[in-house]
mmCIF file of C-alpha atoms in Angstrom:
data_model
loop_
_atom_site.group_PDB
_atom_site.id
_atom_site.type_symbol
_atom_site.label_atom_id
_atom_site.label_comp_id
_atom_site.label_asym_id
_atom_site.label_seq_id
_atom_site.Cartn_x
_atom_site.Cartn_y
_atom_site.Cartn_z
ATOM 1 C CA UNK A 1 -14.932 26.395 19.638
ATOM 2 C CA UNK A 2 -15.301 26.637 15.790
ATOM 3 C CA UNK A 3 -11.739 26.904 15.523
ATOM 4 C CA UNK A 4 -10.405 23.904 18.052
ATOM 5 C CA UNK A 5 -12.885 21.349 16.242
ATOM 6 C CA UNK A 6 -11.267 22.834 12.679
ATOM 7 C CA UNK A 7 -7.415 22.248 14.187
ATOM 8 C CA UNK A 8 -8.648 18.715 15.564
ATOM 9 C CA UNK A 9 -10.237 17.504 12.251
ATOM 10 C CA UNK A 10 -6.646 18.891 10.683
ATOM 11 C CA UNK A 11 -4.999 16.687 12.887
ATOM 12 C CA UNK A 12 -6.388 13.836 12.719
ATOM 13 C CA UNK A 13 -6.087 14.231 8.646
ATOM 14 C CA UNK A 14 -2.323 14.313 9.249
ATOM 15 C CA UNK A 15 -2.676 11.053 11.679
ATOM 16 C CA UNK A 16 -4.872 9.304 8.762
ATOM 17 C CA UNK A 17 -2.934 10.172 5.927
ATOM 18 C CA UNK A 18 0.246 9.102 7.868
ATOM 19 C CA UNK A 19 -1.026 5.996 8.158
ATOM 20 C CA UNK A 20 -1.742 5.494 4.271
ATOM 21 C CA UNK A 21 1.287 6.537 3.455
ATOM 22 C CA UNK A 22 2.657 3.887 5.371
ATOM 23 C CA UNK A 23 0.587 1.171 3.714
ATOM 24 C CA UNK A 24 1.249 2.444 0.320
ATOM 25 C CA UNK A 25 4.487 1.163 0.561
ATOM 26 C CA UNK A 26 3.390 -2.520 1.462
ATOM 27 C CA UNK A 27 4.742 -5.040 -1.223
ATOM 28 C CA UNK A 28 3.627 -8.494 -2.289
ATOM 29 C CA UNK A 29 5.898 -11.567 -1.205
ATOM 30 C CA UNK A 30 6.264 -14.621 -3.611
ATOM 31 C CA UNK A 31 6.039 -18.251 -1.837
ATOM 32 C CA UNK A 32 6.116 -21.303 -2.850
ATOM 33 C CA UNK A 33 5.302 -22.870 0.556
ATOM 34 C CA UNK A 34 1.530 -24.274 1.065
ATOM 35 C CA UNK A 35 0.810 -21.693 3.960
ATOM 36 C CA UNK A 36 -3.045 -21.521 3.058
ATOM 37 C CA UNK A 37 -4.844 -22.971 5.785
ATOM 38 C CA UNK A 38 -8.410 -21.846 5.255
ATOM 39 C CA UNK A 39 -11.063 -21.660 2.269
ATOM 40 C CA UNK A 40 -10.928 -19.115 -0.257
ATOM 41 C CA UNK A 41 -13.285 -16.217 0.236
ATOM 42 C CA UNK A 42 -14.087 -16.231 -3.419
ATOM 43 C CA UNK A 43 -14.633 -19.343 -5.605
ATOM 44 C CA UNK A 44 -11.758 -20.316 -8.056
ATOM 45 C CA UNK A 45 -13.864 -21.556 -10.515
ATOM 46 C CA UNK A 46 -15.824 -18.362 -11.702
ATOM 47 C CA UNK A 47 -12.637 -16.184 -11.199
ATOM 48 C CA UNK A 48 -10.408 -17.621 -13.926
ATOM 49 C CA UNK A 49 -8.320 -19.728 -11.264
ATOM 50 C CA UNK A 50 -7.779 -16.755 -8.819
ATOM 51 C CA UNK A 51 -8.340 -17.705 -5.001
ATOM 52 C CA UNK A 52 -7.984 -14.943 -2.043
ATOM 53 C CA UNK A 53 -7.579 -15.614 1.408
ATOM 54 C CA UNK A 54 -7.295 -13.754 4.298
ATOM 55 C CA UNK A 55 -4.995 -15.603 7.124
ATOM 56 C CA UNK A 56 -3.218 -13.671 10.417
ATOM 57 C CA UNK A 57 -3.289 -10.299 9.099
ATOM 58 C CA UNK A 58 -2.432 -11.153 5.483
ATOM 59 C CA UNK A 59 -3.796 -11.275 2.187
ATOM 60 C CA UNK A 60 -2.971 -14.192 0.348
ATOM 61 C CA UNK A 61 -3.513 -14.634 -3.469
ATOM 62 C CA UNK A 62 -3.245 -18.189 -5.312
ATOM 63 C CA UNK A 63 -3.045 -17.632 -9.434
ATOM 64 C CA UNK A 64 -1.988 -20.112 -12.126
ATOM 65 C CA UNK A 65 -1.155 -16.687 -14.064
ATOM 66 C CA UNK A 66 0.306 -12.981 -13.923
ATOM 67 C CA UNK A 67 -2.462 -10.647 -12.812
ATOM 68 C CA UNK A 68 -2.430 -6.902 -10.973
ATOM 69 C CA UNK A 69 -3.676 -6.366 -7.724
ATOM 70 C CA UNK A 70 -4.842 -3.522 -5.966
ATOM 71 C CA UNK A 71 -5.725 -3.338 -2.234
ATOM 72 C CA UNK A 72 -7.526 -0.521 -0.757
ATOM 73 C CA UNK A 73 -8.963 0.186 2.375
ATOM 74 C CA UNK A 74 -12.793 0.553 3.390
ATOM 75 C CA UNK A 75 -12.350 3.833 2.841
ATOM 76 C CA UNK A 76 -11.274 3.391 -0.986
ATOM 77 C CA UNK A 77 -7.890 4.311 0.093
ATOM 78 C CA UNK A 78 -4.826 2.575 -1.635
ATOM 79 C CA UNK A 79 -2.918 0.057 0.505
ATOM 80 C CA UNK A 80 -0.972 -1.812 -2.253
ATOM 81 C CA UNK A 81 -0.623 -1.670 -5.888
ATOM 82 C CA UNK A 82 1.594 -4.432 -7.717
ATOM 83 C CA UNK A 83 1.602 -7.282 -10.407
ATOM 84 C CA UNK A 84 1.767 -11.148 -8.728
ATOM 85 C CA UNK A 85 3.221 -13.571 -10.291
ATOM 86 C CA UNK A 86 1.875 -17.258 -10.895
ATOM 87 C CA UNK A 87 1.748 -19.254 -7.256
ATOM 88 C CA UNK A 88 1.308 -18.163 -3.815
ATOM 89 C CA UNK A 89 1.892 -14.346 -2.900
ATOM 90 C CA UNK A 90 1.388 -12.655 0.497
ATOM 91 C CA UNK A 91 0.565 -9.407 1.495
ATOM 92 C CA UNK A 92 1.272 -8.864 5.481
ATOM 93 C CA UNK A 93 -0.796 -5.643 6.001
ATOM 94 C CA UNK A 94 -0.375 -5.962 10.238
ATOM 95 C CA UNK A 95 -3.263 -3.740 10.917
ATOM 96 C CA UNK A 96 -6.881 -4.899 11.637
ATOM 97 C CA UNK A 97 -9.674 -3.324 9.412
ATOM 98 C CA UNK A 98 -11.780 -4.414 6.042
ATOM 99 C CA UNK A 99 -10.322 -4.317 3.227
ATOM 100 C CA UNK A 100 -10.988 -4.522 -0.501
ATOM 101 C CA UNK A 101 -9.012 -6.678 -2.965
ATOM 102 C CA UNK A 102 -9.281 -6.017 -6.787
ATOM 103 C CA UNK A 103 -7.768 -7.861 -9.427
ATOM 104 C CA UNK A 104 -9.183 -7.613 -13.198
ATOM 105 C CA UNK A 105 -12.426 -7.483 -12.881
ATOM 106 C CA UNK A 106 -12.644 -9.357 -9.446
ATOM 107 C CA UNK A 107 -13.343 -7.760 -6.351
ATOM 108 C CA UNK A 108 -13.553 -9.354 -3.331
ATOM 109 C CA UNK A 109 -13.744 -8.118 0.599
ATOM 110 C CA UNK A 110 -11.237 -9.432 3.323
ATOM 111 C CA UNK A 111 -11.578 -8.585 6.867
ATOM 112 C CA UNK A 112 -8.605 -8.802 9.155
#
């Protein structure tokens, strides 16, 4: 018995880390198309001009600047790593689940 539940938790690490893998790979798209159709989940004005949205399964960041982003999942995995330039910039993640946004010293949670 000992043994089955030790080859089941093995598998499902391979399922899980497949998965990350997978979203590790997920890049930012520049737009410059008003596609925001909600209120930002954090307030611009105490986060130097930075507003995050979440909107059908993507992450959307509006910055007047540069800045780094980092996505990770509940589970402090990483989903996304990358630098966003000045505008709109979408991340399409396609898979439900709560995730964590950090940029700078912002951090902000987005469920999808």
């Amino acid at each position: 018995m000992k043994r089955l539940f030790t080859s089941a938790l093995l598998g499902l690490a391979i399922i899980l880390s497949g998965s990350v893998l997978a979203h590790a790979q997920l890049k930012w798209q520049h737009t410059t198309d008003s596609i925001i159709e909600v209120a930002s989940l954090n307030n611009p004005d105490e986060t130097d001009g930075i507003a995050i949205y979440s909107q059908q399964q993507s992450i959307i960041i509006k910055t007047d600047h540069r800045v780094d982003v980092r996505v990770f999942t509940i589970l402090g995995q990483l989903v996304s790593h990358g630098e966003v330039l000045a505008g709109t910039s979408i991340l399409n993640i396609n898979s439900r689940g709560i995730y964590i946004v950090k940029i700078g010293n912002i951090t902000q949670k987005v469920v999808l």
